[in-house]
Short mmCIF file of C-alpha atoms in Angstrom, two decimals:
data_model
loop_
_atom_site.label_atom_id
_atom_site.label_comp_id
_atom_site.label_asym_id
_atom_site.label_seq_id
_atom_site.Cartn_x
_atom_site.Cartn_y
_atom_site.Cartn_z
CA UNK A 1 -26.17 80.42 136.26
CA UNK A 2 -25.01 76.85 136.45
CA UNK A 3 -24.87 74.90 133.21
CA UNK A 4 -28.26 73.32 133.88
CA UNK A 5 -31.07 73.54 131.36
CA UNK A 6 -33.79 74.45 133.88
CA UNK A 7 -31.74 77.35 135.25
CA UNK A 8 -30.81 78.54 131.76
CA UNK A 9 -34.47 78.50 130.73
CA UNK A 10 -35.58 80.48 133.77
CA UNK A 11 -32.76 82.97 133.29
CA UNK A 12 -33.69 83.61 129.66
CA UNK A 13 -37.35 83.99 130.64
CA UNK A 14 -36.38 86.56 133.27
CA UNK A 15 -34.41 88.59 130.72
CA UNK A 16 -37.15 88.95 128.14
CA UNK A 17 -37.72 92.65 127.52
CA UNK A 18 -34.39 93.73 129.02
CA UNK A 19 -32.43 96.28 127.02
CA UNK A 20 -28.99 94.97 127.93
CA UNK A 21 -27.69 92.00 129.91
CA UNK A 22 -24.82 89.66 130.60
CA UNK A 23 -25.62 85.95 130.64
CA UNK A 24 -23.08 84.24 132.88
CA UNK A 25 -22.71 80.47 132.53
CA UNK A 26 -20.48 78.45 134.82
CA UNK A 27 -19.66 74.95 135.94
CA UNK A 28 -17.25 73.41 138.43
CA UNK A 29 -13.93 72.31 136.99
CA UNK A 30 -11.40 71.52 139.75
CA UNK A 31 -10.02 68.01 140.28
CA UNK A 32 -11.66 67.75 143.72
CA UNK A 33 -15.07 68.77 142.36
CA UNK A 34 -14.73 66.47 139.36
CA UNK A 35 -13.86 63.52 141.59
CA UNK A 36 -15.81 64.10 144.81
CA UNK A 37 -18.88 66.13 143.80
CA UNK A 38 -19.59 64.89 140.29
CA UNK A 39 -17.64 61.64 139.89
CA UNK A 40 -16.91 62.71 136.31
CA UNK A 41 -13.89 62.84 134.03
CA UNK A 42 -12.49 65.97 132.41
CA UNK A 43 -14.28 65.10 129.18
CA UNK A 44 -17.60 64.69 131.01
CA UNK A 45 -17.14 68.03 132.80
CA UNK A 46 -16.27 69.69 129.49
CA UNK A 47 -19.42 68.18 127.98
CA UNK A 48 -21.49 69.87 130.72
CA UNK A 49 -20.00 73.25 129.79
CA UNK A 50 -20.49 72.71 126.06
CA UNK A 51 -24.09 71.57 126.49
CA UNK A 52 -24.81 74.57 128.72
CA UNK A 53 -23.31 76.89 126.09
CA UNK A 54 -25.50 75.26 123.43
CA UNK A 55 -28.64 75.67 125.56
CA UNK A 56 -27.83 79.37 126.02
CA UNK A 57 -27.14 79.86 122.31
CA UNK A 58 -30.38 78.08 121.31
CA UNK A 59 -32.38 80.51 123.46
CA UNK A 60 -30.73 83.76 122.33
CA UNK A 61 -33.25 84.39 119.50
CA UNK A 62 -35.92 84.75 122.20
CA UNK A 63 -34.05 87.82 123.46
CA UNK A 64 -34.50 89.74 120.23
CA UNK A 65 -33.97 93.44 120.86
CA UNK A 66 -31.78 92.76 123.91
CA UNK A 67 -28.08 93.51 123.75
CA UNK A 68 -26.62 90.30 125.18
CA UNK A 69 -23.03 89.71 126.23
CA UNK A 70 -22.09 86.11 127.01
CA UNK A 71 -19.83 85.16 129.90
CA UNK A 72 -18.34 81.80 130.84
CA UNK A 73 -16.54 80.81 134.01
CA UNK A 74 -14.66 77.66 134.89
CA UNK A 75 -16.04 78.10 138.41
CA UNK A 76 -13.04 76.95 140.40
CA UNK A 77 -10.41 78.36 138.05
CA UNK A 78 -7.64 78.86 140.61
CA UNK A 79 -8.00 75.23 141.74
CA UNK A 80 -8.17 73.88 138.17
CA UNK A 81 -5.21 72.87 136.04
CA UNK A 82 -4.65 75.90 133.76
CA UNK A 83 -4.40 73.64 130.71
CA UNK A 84 -7.85 72.20 131.47
CA UNK A 85 -9.30 75.65 132.23
CA UNK A 86 -8.07 76.74 128.80
CA UNK A 87 -9.43 73.61 127.13
CA UNK A 88 -12.91 73.92 128.63
CA UNK A 89 -13.05 77.68 127.99
CA UNK A 90 -12.08 77.15 124.35
CA UNK A 91 -14.78 74.48 124.02
CA UNK A 92 -17.37 77.06 125.14
CA UNK A 93 -15.83 79.61 122.77
CA UNK A 94 -16.27 77.11 119.93
CA UNK A 95 -20.02 77.12 120.61
CA UNK A 96 -20.48 80.85 121.15
CA UNK A 97 -18.02 81.96 118.42
CA UNK A 98 -16.92 85.31 119.90
CA UNK A 99 -15.13 87.77 117.63
CA UNK A 100 -13.06 90.88 118.20
CA UNK A 101 -16.21 92.90 117.38
CA UNK A 102 -18.55 90.76 119.52
CA UNK A 103 -16.47 89.64 122.48
CA UNK A 104 -17.39 87.29 125.27
CA UNK A 105 -16.29 87.59 128.87
CA UNK A 106 -14.07 84.87 130.28
CA UNK A 107 -14.47 85.10 134.04
CA UNK A 108 -11.56 83.56 135.96
CA UNK A 109 -12.26 83.27 139.70
CA UNK A 110 -9.82 82.83 142.53
CA UNK A 111 -12.38 80.66 144.25
CA UNK A 112 -12.31 80.95 148.03
CA UNK A 113 -8.93 82.59 147.49
CA UNK A 114 -6.99 79.34 147.35
CA UNK A 115 -4.18 80.82 145.26
CA UNK A 116 -1.66 83.34 146.52
CA UNK A 117 -1.76 86.59 144.52
CA UNK A 118 1.41 85.82 142.55
CA UNK A 119 0.14 82.32 141.65
CA UNK A 120 -3.25 83.67 140.54
CA UNK A 121 -1.52 86.33 138.44
CA UNK A 122 0.65 83.65 136.84
CA UNK A 123 -2.50 81.68 135.98
CA UNK A 124 -4.14 84.77 134.45
CA UNK A 125 -1.02 85.57 132.45
CA UNK A 126 -0.72 81.98 131.19
CA UNK A 127 -4.33 81.94 130.01
CA UNK A 128 -3.93 85.33 128.32
CA UNK A 129 -0.84 84.16 126.45
CA UNK A 130 -2.09 80.72 125.49
CA UNK A 131 -5.84 80.85 124.89
CA UNK A 132 -6.90 81.01 121.26
CA UNK A 133 -8.47 84.16 119.84
CA UNK A 134 -7.48 86.30 122.84
CA UNK A 135 -8.71 89.38 120.95
CA UNK A 136 -12.26 88.01 121.12
CA UNK A 137 -12.22 87.84 124.92
CA UNK A 138 -12.59 90.17 127.85
CA UNK A 139 -10.69 88.43 130.64
CA UNK A 140 -12.45 89.22 133.89
CA UNK A 141 -11.17 88.71 137.43
CA UNK A 142 -13.46 87.39 140.14
CA UNK A 143 -11.36 87.42 143.28
CA UNK A 144 -12.32 86.45 146.78
CA UNK A 145 -10.99 87.87 150.03
CA UNK A 146 -11.07 84.84 152.32
CA UNK A 147 -7.34 85.23 153.09
CA UNK A 148 -7.44 89.05 152.91
CA UNK A 149 -5.46 89.34 149.68
CA UNK A 150 -8.36 89.96 147.28
CA UNK A 151 -7.07 93.42 146.38
CA UNK A 152 -3.57 92.07 145.75
CA UNK A 153 -5.07 89.24 143.63
CA UNK A 154 -6.95 91.83 141.61
CA UNK A 155 -4.04 94.24 141.17
CA UNK A 156 -1.63 91.51 140.11
CA UNK A 157 -4.29 89.93 137.87
CA UNK A 158 -4.72 93.25 136.07
CA UNK A 159 -0.95 93.60 135.70
CA UNK A 160 -0.93 90.04 134.30
CA UNK A 161 -3.27 91.07 131.49
CA UNK A 162 -6.87 90.91 132.71
CA UNK A 163 -9.32 93.45 131.28
CA UNK A 164 -12.10 93.62 133.84
CA UNK A 165 -12.81 93.22 137.56
CA UNK A 166 -15.89 91.83 139.27
CA UNK A 167 -16.70 92.19 142.93
CA UNK A 168 -19.22 93.34 145.47
CA UNK A 169 -20.17 96.84 146.52
CA UNK A 170 -19.61 97.43 150.24
CA UNK A 171 -19.54 93.67 150.75
CA UNK A 172 -23.03 93.18 149.32
CA UNK A 173 -23.27 90.70 146.50
CA UNK A 174 -22.71 87.03 145.84
CA UNK A 175 -21.22 86.65 149.30
CA UNK A 176 -19.12 88.79 151.54
CA UNK A 177 -16.03 86.75 150.72
CA UNK A 178 -15.87 88.39 147.28
CA UNK A 179 -13.60 91.33 146.62
CA UNK A 180 -15.17 94.58 147.83
CA UNK A 181 -14.72 97.22 145.10
#
């Protein structure tokens, strides 16, 4: 869900009584989205992510008895400066405090497949080598297939150090532009 309090509240309400779940928080991070959509600076966009992470964390006690894994995504990762994607992801990590025993998922999308497979893999590798507390993360790929290289993005992303793959089953899911697994 987007880093909006109303959506976070409804998501937590919908999960009450679940045995196991992943709570996925995201917000837009690319320069174009910062400038055109939100009219906000990097610090203001980071503040949205941090506040969203805090709202999620505040509500976790209501999910007592539910095994919860937390997931964050800088939504437009492949269009975002890798240094800023790292900075905003680490700010969320500071709130959620993942550990090597209780990891969080860091979802890194190749949004609308704007990056060529080798570029996306380089971005994944850079994050994996430079992000703090890498052992407390599960780096997850969320590739798209708009340019028909979603499989190549995924394969190279895994070779670059990712741990997990997300996609759709037979094209059914978030949208048919996502990688079909």
